mmCIF file of C-alpha atoms and ligand atoms in Angstrom:
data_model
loop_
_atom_site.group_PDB
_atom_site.id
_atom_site.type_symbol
_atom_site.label_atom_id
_atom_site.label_comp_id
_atom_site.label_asym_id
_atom_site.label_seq_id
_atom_site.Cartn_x
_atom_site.Cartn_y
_atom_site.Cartn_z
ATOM 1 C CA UNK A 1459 -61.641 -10.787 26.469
ATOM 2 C CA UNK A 1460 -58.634 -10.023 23.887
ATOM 3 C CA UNK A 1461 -55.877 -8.512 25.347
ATOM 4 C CA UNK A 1462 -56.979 -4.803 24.532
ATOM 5 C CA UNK A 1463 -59.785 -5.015 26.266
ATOM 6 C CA UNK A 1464 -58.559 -6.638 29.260
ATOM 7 C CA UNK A 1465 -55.989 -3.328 28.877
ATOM 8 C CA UNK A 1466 -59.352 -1.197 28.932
ATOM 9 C CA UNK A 1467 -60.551 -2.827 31.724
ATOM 10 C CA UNK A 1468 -57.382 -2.938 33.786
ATOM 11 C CA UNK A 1469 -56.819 1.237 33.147
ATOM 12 C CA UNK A 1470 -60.643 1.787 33.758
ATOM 13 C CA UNK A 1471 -59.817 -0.469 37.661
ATOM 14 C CA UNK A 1472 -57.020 1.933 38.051
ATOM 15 C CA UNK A 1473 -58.353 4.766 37.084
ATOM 16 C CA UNK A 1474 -61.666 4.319 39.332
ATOM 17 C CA UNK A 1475 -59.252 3.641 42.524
ATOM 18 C CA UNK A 1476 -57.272 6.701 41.646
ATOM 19 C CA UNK A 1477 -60.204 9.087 40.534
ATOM 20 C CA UNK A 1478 -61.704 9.711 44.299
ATOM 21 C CA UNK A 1479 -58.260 10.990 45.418
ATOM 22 C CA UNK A 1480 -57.779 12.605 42.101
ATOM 23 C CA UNK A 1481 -60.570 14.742 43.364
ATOM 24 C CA UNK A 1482 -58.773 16.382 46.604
ATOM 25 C CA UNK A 1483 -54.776 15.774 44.592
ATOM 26 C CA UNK A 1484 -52.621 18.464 43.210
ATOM 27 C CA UNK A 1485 -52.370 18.456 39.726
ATOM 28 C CA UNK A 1486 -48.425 17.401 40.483
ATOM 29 C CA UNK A 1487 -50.034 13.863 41.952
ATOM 30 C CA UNK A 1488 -52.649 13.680 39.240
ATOM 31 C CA UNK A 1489 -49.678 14.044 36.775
ATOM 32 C CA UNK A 1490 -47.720 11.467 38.733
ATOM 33 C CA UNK A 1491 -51.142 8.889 38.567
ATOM 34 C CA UNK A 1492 -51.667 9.799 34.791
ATOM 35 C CA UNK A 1493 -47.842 8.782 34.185
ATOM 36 C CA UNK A 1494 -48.475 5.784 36.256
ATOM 37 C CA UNK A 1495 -51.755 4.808 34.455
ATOM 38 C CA UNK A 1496 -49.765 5.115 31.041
ATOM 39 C CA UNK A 1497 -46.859 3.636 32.162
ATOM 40 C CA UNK A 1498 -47.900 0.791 33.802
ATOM 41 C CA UNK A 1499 -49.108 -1.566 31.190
ATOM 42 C CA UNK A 1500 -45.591 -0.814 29.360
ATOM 43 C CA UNK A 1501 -44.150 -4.571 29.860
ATOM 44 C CA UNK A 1502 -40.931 -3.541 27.312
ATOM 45 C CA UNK A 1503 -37.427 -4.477 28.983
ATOM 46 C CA UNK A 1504 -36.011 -6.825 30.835
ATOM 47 C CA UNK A 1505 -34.876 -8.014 34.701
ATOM 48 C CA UNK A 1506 -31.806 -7.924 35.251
ATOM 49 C CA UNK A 1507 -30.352 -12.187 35.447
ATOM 50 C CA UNK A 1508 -26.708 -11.974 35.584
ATOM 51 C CA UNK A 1509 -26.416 -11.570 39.309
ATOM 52 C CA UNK A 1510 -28.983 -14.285 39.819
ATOM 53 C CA UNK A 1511 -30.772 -12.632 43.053
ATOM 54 C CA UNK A 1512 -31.943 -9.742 41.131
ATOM 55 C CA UNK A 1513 -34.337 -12.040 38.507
ATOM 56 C CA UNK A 1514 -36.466 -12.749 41.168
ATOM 57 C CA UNK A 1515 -38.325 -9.433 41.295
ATOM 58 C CA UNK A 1516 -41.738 -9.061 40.322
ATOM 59 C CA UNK A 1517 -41.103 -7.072 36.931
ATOM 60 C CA UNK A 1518 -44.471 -5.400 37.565
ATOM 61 C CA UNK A 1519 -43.561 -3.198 40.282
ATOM 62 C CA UNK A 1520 -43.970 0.444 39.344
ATOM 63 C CA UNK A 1521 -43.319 3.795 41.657
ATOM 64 C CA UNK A 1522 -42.899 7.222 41.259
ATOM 65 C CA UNK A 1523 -41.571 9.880 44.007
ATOM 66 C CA UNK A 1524 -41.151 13.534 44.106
ATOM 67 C CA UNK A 1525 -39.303 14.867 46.965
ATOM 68 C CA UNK A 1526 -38.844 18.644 47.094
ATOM 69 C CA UNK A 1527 -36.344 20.698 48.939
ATOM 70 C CA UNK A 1528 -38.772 22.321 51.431
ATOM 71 C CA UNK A 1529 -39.930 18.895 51.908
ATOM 72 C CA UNK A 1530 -43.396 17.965 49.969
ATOM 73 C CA UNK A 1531 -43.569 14.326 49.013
ATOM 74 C CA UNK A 1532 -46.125 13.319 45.813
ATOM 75 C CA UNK A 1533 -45.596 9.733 45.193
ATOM 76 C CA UNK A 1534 -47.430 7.308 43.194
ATOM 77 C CA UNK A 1535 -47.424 3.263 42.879
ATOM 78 C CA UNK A 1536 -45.055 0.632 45.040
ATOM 79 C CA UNK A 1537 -43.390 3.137 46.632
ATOM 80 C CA UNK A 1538 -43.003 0.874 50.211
ATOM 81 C CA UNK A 1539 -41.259 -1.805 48.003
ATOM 82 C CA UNK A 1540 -37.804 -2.864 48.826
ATOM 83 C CA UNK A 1541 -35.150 -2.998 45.871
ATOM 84 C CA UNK A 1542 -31.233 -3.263 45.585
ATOM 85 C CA UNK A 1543 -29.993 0.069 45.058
ATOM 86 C CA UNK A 1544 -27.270 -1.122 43.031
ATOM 87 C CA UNK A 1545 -25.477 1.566 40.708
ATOM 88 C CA UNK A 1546 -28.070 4.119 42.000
ATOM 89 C CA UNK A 1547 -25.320 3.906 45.015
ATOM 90 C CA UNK A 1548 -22.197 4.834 43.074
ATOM 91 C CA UNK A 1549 -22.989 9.245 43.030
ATOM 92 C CA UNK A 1550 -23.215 8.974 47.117
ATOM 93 C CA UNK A 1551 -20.482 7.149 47.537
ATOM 94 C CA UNK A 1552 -18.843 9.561 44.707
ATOM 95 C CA UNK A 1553 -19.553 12.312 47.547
ATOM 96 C CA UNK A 1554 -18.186 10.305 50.670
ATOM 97 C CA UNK A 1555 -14.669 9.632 49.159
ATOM 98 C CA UNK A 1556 -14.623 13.573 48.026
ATOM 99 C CA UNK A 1557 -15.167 14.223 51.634
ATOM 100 C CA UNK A 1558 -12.689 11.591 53.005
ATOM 101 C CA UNK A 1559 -9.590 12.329 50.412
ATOM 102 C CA UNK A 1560 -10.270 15.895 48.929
ATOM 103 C CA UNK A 1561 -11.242 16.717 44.860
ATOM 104 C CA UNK A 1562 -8.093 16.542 43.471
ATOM 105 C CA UNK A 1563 -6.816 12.543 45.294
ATOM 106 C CA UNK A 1564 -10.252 11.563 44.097
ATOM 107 C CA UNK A 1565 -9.544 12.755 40.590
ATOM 108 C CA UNK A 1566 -5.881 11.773 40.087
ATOM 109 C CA UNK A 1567 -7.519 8.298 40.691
ATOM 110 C CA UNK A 1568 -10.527 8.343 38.940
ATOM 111 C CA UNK A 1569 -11.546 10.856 35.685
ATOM 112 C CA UNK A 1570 -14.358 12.247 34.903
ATOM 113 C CA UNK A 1571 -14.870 11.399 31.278
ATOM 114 C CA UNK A 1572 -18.223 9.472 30.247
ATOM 115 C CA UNK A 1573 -16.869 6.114 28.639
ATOM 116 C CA UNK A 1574 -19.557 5.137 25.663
ATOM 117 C CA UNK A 1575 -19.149 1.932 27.002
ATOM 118 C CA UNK A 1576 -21.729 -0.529 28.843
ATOM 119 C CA UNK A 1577 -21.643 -0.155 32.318
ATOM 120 C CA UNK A 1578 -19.242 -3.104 33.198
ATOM 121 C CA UNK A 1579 -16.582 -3.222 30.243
ATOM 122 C CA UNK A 1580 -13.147 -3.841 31.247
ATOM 123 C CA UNK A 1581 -11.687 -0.448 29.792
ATOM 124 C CA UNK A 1582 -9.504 1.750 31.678
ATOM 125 C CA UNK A 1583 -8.089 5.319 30.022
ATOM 126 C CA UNK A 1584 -4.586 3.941 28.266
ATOM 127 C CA UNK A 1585 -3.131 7.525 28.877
ATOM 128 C CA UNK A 1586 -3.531 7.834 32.628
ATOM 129 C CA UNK A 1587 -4.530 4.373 33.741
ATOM 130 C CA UNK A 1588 -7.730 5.761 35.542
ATOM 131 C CA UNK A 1589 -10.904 4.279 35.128
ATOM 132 C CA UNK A 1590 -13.000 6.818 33.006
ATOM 133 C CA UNK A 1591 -15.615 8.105 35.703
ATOM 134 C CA UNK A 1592 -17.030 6.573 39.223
ATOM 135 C CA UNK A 1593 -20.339 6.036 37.302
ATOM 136 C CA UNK A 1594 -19.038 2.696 35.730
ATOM 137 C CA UNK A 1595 -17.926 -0.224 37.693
ATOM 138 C CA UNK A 1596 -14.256 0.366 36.936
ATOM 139 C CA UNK A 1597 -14.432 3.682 38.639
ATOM 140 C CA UNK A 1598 -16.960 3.167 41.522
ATOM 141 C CA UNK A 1599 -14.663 -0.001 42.592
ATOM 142 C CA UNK A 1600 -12.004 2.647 42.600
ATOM 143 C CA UNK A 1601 -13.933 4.414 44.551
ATOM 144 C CA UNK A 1602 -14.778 2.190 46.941
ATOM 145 C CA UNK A 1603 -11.371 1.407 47.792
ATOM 146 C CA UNK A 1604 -11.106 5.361 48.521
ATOM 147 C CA UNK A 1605 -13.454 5.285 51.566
ATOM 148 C CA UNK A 1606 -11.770 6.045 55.218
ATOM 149 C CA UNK A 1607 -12.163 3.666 58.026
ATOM 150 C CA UNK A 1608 -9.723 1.355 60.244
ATOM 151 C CA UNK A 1609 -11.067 -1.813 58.981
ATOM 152 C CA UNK A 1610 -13.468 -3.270 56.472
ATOM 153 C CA UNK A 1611 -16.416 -3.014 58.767
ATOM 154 C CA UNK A 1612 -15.614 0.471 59.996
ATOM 155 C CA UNK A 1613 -15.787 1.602 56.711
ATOM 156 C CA UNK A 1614 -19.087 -0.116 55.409
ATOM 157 C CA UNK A 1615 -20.533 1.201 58.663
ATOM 158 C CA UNK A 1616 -19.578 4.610 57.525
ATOM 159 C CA UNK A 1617 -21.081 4.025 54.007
ATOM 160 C CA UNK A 1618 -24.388 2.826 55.773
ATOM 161 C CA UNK A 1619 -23.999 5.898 57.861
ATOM 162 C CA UNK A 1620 -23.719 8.208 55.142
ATOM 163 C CA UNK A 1621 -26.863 6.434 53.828
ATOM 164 C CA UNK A 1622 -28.736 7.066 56.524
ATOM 165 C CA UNK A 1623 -27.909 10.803 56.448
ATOM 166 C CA UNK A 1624 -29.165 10.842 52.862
ATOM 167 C CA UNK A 1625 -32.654 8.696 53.723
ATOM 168 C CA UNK A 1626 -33.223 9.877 57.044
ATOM 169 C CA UNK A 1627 -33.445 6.183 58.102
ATOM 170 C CA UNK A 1628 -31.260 3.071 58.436
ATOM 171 C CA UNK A 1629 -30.818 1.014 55.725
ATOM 172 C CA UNK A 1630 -29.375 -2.854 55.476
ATOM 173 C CA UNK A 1631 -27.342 -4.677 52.956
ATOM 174 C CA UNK A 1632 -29.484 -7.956 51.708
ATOM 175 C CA UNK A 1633 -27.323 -10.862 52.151
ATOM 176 C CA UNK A 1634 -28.113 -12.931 49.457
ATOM 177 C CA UNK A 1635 -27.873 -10.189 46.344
ATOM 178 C CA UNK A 1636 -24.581 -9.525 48.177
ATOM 179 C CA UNK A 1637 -23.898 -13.318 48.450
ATOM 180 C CA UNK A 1638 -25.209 -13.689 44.621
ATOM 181 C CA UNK A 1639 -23.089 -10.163 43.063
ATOM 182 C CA UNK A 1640 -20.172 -11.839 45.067
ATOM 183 C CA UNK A 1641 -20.017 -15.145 43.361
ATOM 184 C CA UNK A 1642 -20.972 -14.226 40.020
ATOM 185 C CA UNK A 1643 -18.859 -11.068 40.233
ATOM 186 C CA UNK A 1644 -15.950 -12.006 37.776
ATOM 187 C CA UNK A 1645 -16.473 -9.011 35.327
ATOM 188 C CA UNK A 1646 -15.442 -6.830 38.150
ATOM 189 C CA UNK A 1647 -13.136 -8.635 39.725
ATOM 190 C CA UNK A 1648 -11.051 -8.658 36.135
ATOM 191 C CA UNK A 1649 -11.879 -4.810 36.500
ATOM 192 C CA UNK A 1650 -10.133 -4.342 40.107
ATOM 193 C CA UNK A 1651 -7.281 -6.505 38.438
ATOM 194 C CA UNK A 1652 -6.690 -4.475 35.611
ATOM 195 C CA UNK A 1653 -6.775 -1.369 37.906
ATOM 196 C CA UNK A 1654 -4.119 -2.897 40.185
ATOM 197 C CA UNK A 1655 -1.575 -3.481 37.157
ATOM 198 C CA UNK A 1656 -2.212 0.482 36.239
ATOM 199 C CA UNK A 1657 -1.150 0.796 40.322
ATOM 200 C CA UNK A 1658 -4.886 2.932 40.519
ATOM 201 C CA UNK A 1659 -5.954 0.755 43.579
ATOM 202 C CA UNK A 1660 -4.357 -0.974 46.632
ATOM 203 C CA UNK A 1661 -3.672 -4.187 47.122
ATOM 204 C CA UNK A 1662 -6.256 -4.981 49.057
ATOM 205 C CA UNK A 1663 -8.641 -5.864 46.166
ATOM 206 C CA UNK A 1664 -11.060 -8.119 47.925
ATOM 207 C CA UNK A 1665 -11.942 -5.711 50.955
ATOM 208 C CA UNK A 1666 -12.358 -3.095 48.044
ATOM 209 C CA UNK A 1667 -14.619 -5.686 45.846
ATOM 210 C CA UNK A 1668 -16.589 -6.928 49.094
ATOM 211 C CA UNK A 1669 -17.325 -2.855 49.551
ATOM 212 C CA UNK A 1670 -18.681 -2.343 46.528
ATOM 213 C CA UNK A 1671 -20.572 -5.428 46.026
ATOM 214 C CA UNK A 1672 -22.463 -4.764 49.741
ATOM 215 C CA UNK A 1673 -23.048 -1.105 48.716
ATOM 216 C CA UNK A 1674 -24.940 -2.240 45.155
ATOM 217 C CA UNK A 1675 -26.848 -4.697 47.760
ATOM 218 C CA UNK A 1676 -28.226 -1.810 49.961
ATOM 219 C CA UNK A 1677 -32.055 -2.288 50.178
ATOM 220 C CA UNK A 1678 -33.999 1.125 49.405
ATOM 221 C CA UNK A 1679 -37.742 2.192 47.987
ATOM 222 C CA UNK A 1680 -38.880 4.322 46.020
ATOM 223 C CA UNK A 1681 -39.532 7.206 48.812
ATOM 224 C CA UNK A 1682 -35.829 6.550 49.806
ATOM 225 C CA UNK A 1683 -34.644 7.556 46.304
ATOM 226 C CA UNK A 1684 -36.834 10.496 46.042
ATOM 227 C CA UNK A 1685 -35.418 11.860 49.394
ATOM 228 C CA UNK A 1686 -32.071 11.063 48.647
ATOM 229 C CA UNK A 1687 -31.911 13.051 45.017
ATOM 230 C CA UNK A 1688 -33.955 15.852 47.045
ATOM 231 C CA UNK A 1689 -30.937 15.848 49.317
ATOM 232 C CA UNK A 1690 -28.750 16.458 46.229
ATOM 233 C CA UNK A 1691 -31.276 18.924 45.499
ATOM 234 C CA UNK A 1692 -31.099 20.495 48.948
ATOM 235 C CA UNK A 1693 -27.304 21.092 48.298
ATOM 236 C CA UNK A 1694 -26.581 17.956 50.143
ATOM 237 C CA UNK A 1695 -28.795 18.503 53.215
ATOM 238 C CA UNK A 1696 -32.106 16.421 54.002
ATOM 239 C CA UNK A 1697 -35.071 18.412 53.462
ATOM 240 C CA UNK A 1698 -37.094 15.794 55.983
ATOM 241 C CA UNK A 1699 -34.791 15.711 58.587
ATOM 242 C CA UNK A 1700 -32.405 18.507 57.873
ATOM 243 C CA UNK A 1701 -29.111 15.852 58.024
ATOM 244 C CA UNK A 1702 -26.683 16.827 56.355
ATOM 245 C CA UNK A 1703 -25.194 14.285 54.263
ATOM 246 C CA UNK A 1704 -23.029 15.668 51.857
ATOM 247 C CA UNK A 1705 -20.542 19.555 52.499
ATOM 248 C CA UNK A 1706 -21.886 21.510 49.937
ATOM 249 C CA UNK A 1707 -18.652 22.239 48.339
ATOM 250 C CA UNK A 1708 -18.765 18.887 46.592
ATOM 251 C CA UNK A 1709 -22.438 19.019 45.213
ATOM 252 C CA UNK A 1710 -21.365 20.120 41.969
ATOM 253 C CA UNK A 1711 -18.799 17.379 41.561
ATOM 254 C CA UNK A 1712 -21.389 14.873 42.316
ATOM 255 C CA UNK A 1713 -24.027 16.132 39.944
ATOM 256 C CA UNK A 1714 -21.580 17.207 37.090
ATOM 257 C CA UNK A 1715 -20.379 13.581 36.915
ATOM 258 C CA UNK A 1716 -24.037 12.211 36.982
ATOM 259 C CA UNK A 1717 -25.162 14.809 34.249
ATOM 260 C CA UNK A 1718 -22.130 13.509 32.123
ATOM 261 C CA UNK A 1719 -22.266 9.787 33.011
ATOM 262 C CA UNK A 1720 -25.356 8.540 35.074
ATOM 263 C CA UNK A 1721 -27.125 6.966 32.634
ATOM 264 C CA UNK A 1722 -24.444 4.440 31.519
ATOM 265 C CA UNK A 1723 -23.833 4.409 27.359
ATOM 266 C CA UNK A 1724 -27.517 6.561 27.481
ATOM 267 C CA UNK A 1725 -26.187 9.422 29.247
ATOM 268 C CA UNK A 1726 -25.558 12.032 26.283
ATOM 269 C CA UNK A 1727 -29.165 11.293 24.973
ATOM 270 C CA UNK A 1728 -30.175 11.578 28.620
ATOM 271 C CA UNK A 1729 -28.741 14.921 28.886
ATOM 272 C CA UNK A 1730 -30.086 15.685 25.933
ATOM 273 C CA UNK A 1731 -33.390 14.899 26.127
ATOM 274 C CA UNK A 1732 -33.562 15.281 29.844
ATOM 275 C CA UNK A 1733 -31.295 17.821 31.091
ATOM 276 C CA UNK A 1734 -30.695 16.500 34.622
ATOM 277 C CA UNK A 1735 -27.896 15.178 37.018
ATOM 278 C CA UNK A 1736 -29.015 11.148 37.267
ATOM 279 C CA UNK A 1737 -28.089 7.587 38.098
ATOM 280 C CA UNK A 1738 -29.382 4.578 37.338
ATOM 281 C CA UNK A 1739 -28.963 1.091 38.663
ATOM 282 C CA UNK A 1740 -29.748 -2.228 37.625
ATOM 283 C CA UNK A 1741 -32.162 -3.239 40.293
ATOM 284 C CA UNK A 1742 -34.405 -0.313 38.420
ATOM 285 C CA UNK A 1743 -34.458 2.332 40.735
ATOM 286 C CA UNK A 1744 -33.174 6.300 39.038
ATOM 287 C CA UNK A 1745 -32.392 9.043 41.017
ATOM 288 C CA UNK A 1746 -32.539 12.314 39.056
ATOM 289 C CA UNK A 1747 -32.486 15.731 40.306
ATOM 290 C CA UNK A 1748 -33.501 19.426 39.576
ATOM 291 C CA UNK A 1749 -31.229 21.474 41.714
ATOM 292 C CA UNK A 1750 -32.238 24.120 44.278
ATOM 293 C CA UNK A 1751 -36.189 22.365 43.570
ATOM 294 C CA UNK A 1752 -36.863 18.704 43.723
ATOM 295 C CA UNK A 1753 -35.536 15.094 43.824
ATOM 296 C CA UNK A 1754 -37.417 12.610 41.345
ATOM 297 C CA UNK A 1755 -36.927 8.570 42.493
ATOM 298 C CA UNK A 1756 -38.774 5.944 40.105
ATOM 299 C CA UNK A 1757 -38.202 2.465 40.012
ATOM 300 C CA UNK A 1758 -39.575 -0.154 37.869
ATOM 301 C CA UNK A 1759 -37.286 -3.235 37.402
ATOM 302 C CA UNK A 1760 -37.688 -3.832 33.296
ATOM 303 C CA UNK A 1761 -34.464 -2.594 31.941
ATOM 304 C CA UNK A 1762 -33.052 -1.668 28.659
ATOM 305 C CA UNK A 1763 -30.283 -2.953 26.734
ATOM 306 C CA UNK A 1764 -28.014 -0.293 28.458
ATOM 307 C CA UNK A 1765 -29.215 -0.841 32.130
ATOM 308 C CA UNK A 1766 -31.367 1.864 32.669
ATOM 309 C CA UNK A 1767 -35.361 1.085 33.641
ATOM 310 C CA UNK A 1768 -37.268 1.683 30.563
ATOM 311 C CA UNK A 1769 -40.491 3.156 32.291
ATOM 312 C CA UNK A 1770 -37.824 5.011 34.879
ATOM 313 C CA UNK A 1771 -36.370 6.238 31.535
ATOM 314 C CA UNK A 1772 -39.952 7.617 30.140
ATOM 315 C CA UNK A 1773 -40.783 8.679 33.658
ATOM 316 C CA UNK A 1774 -38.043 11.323 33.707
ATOM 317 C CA UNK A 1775 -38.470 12.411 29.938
ATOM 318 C CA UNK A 1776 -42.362 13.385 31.233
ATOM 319 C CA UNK A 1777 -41.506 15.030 33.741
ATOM 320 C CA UNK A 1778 -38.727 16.855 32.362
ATOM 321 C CA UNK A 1779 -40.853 18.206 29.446
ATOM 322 C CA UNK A 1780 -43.721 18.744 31.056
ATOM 323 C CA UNK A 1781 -42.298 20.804 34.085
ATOM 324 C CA UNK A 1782 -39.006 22.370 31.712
ATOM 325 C CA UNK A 1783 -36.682 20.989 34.323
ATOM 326 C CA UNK A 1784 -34.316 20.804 31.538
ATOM 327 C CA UNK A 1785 -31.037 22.016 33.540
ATOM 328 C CA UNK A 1786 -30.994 24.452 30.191
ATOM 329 C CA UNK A 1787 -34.236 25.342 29.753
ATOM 330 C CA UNK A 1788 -33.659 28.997 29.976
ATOM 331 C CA UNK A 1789 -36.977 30.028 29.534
ATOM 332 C CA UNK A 1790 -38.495 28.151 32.766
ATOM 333 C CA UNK A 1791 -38.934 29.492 36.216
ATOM 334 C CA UNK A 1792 -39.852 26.526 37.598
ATOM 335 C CA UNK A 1793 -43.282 28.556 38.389
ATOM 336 C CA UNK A 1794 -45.654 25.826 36.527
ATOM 337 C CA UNK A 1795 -43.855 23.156 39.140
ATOM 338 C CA UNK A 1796 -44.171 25.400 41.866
ATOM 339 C CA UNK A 1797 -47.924 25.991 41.132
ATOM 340 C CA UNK A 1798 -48.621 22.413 40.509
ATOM 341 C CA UNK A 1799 -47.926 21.789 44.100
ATOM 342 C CA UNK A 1800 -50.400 23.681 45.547
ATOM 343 C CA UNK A 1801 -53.810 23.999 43.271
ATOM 344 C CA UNK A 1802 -56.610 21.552 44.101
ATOM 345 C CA UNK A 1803 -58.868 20.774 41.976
ATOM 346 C CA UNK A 1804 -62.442 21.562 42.327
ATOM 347 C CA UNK A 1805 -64.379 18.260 41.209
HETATM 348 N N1 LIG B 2766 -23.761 -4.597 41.194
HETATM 349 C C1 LIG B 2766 -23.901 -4.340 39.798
HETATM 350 C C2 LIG B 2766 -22.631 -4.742 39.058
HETATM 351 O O1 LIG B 2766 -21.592 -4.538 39.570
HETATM 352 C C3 LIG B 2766 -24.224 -2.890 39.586
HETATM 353 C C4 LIG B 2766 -24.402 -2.551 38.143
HETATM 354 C C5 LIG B 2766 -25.472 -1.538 37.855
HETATM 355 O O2 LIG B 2766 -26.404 -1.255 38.612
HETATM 356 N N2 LIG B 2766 -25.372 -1.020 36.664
HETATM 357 O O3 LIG B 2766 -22.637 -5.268 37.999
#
């Protein structure tokens, strides 16, 4: 067989394992198997291989979740399959040091201006010395140094903690991405450096690195991300287990800074094309969110030349068009989403 038709005979095997559940599925999961079907043979992009760990992945893996805020899950592919959260971390994080130091601390040490930069470059704003937003590396190392806690360990437990609130579970930090961001981490140590010259962080750079490399090395799924952007969603309470994981005043600095920054050197074609509050990381996983209706996780480790998962990427775009989740699509009510929950179709 040439390689089209082992394509046709690969979608036709998908396509017969999805089409008796098709039967019985909302059209909102036979959209999320049709974007699977067409996505899935998409091998563009690349793994991630500068923090060694993270090549090992099987580039294959493909998932799709859809969380809303009254708590209906419609999920697709891998969606059991562990992955590093990476910079998918960085928005929740965001939240926990608004909570712990207030919105103006938080700002007066890191802006809020997207950079046009790749994700890691060593650039901090000349005028103010702040690293541009806590999207980037500069600013969520920043960041990281802003959490509360006694010690180093009290205040990775109450990262982890806040995790939990978000997934509804406990999560761990893998050990050897950790081990792996931590000895190849010399773009972001020169970052921390920089930012202690400006007098932006404390001296306590390596408790501040070692924070932000374990909370990139958080293992989540698929499901986990769709629950946690649903939580965004849900103005910072779970919809599954009614946690709350984030006060609800600072929902709209979270998602303002992901509209304007979460998708790296992509993010004003993102909101562009898009329209929604998102965040990307490395490992492959996006969070994106539709306020007040639904949380959309999708990973798929192939990335771009930016960082962002190239079949996340088309993923969102899909959705986004096809439901008008655009966060300026004035004309949409959200009623062909709310109606592709609930139909079943008849054959
Ligand atoms: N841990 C990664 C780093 O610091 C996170 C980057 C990312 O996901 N964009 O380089």
């Amino acid at each position: 067989m040439n390689d089209s038709q082992n394509q046709q005979a690969l979608d036709a095997q998908l396509d017969s394992l999805i089409q008796p559940f098709k039967a019985v599925a909302s059209p909102l999961q036979e959209f999320l198997s049709d974007l699977y079907i067409k996505y899935k043979p998409l091998t563009e992009g690349k793994v991630a291989d500068y923090i060694p760990e993270l090549a090992k992945v099987d580039p294959d893996l493909f998932a799709i979740s859809v969380v809303t805020v009254d708590g209906k899950v419609i999920e697709v592919g891998d969606i059991d399959q562990l992955f590093t959260i990476q910079s998918a971390s960085k928005p929740f994080v965001h939240g926990l040091t608004l909570e712990d130091c207030g919105r103006d601390f938080v700002l007066s040490r890191v802006g809020v201006e997207p950079t046009g930069e790749a994700f890691n470059a060593i650039v901090l704003d000349e005028s103010s010395g702040r690293p541009y937003n806590p999207m980037v590396n500069a600013g969520a190392i920043a960041t990281a140094g802003l959490v509360k806690g006694d010690d180093p360990t009290a205040k990775l437990n109450r990262v982890m903690e806040m995790f939990r609130n978000y997934c509804g579970r406990d999560l761990y930090v893998d050990m050897s991405v950790y081990t792996s961001e931590r000895s190849t981490g010399h773009r972001n140590r020169a970052i921390a450096h920089l930012m202690l010259n400006f007098g932006m962080v404390d001296q306590n750079l390596d408790d501040m690195l070692d924070l932000y490399f374990k909370q990139c090395s958080v293992m989540v799924n698929c499901h986990d991300l769709g629950v946690m952007a649903a939580t965004l969603a849900n103005n910072g309470r779970n919809p599954m287990t009614n946690a709350r994981a984030l006060d609800s005043q600072y929902i709209k600095d979270v998602l303002s800074v992901m509209y304007t920054c979460g998708m790296y050197d992509y993010s004003g074609e993102w909101s562009y094309r898009v329209g929604l509050p998102a965040k990307s990381g490395v490992g492959g996983g996006i969070v994106a969110v539709v306020p007040k209706l639904l949380g959309i996780g999708v990973f798929s480790p192939r990335l771009d030349s930016r960082g962002n998962s190239v079949r996340g990427v088309k993923v969102c775009e899909e959705l986004s068009s096809h439901f008008g989740f655009h966060s300026f699509d004035l004309h949409d009510d959200h009623s062909k989403f709310l109606s592709s929950l609930t139909r079943t179709r008849s054959t």
